[in-house]
């Protein structure tokens, strides 16, 4: 039985049990390493220089560490109280000390340690840092002596002058056991066993070593310089494989012909022209410019593949609608996909309102050339769904608005010319593909996102799309003022609810956002910052105590009892409500029947109620910057200035406090996205988990490696253009296949 049929054949695919034996393989399996390839791709985290001791000041209790230190003393004594014996050693970095303790029933059992841990000897010590009477210690550490008196002669010789690879820390397997295992599997490999995904001319252009050489260098460098050279090459490989995969997607999609949708310029009956004429506002320069780009794309026979990113409230919907009208004017249909039913329903309402009689096909008062805009969602009543399906299949509906359900196989279009995907960060690449490969002709594709994506991330994750950007927000928009409200200040919190009251009395609406629905722990889409960010874990290793997050149901009940809000109707909205209920709640909020809405972050994306003027976010310090910015974008959309109150329990000076203050001080989403990336831990950027194995990106970091990514992209595009099937590059082809493994798609979806 081969559980992983997509692995390359040959030596790399060999099971470690066969190569290293059951015992070692079982230990490595705990790190998720099962094949020779897994092991050789398990790169050292850093390198220890034999002469350079680890700075012991940086150790934190609870951490699993590997340190290089020198033995200062070691003494064995009997323990009168407990019986048995104890060896206490002290190691040092020259300044600070760390204790090592070993316990045994009998003194004799400690003899081997005593013999080896002679004063003056240097070794690598690995274990979990504990605290005992105010000083740090490792209990029963694993260790390996190097240099004089080393555990193995060969190791002694080699280690004397070479950097020592230190592998990701793990209690299961000490780093030197990994090192030994890597050597064992790496030594007999030849170039033929390790096909290189980077073609030779790309390699020589950038002076990169071949794959086998790089693996040898990264695991066993003669100098740190060599290690860096190897890391650079392996990082480039990651960027190159990723960019080749994206370039191939582009090429594949472009190879399926699309249909030119010229619209009906100059014709007597043009929905687009009529729409433009009736638009109650002037398009912004950005909207006009991007609109022209899109119009040109649509008029071409190769399908458009464009990402439209625009600041919250920059008016992407109108841009999308104009594109859809050009397609409808050309006799085709357009589909608009939203990530949630709330948003789909809202889009339906918005489009119908914007189009007016132009959307009233077949209705009394509808224009002669009007079209029909229909909704298609998963939870729709059967009759409505059936009608919408018919309208889509017959071509009667020019515009179909829906959720993921639109991607279902049973949905037929008479002539689908354009797919607009709103809020792309909730959609995966796979879904993008599902749409593109519908039938023998590809529809044009417009992807929209309000999550500002720094250029490098856009290039990494959306490298298969052309990017347009709307930076400008329509003038006349009053904007949002943001304040941080300390949760423990009763005067401020009282003022918060009073402000809500004032807005309601003035005929406006307020959102109150909580991270949870109730105390079930369901966070309903909130992307909370890890608990341990601010405070180091307490000494016993447990997480610091934090007050629980505020919950929608609890807060709604509380507000109902608040004198400041007496007589104000309060609605609740969260992910556990049915689609119809959500709809009703949103409609009541929009109409002002319930002017205060307590909600989870289900309202984060795209909800547009122009009368909403205040947003109160509870536990604001626990939300990510981008999410807060999205949330804030829900207010100040009309002519009334928006007010965003971030209620925070963050202590002054903590990263959380910095985050909310940054948000209060900055309204530029792109600037915030960059700060967000810097504040987050490296791995989080791509949504890749820290486990290492779940992501193909081991060394590459999108922010740091922006230039490398750009270079790799050029090389990849040139290569794919010359050989779209990659027939001449089987190793690259195989690497891409492994990369596009469905188990890894998740990574592309969450950035
Ligand atoms: P987003 O880009 O966040 O999706 P929307 O498309 O929802 O933004 O637009 C936000 C609001 O701005 C809507 O009410 C829309 O009608 C309005 N709007 C769009 N373009 C303009 C414009 N050029 N001038 C004034 N208001 C506009
Ligand atoms: Mg929108």
XYZ file of N, CA and C in Angstrom, residues 203 340 350 680:
12
model
N 19.775 28.276 -13.266
C 20.745 28.139 -12.181
C 22.004 28.934 -12.468
N -20.506 35.155 1.480
C -21.552 34.792 2.435
C -22.923 35.103 1.850
N -28.424 45.766 -3.771
C -27.669 46.909 -4.283
C -27.781 46.994 -5.801
N 2.933 40.364 12.580
C 2.618 38.950 12.701
C 3.870 38.119 12.680
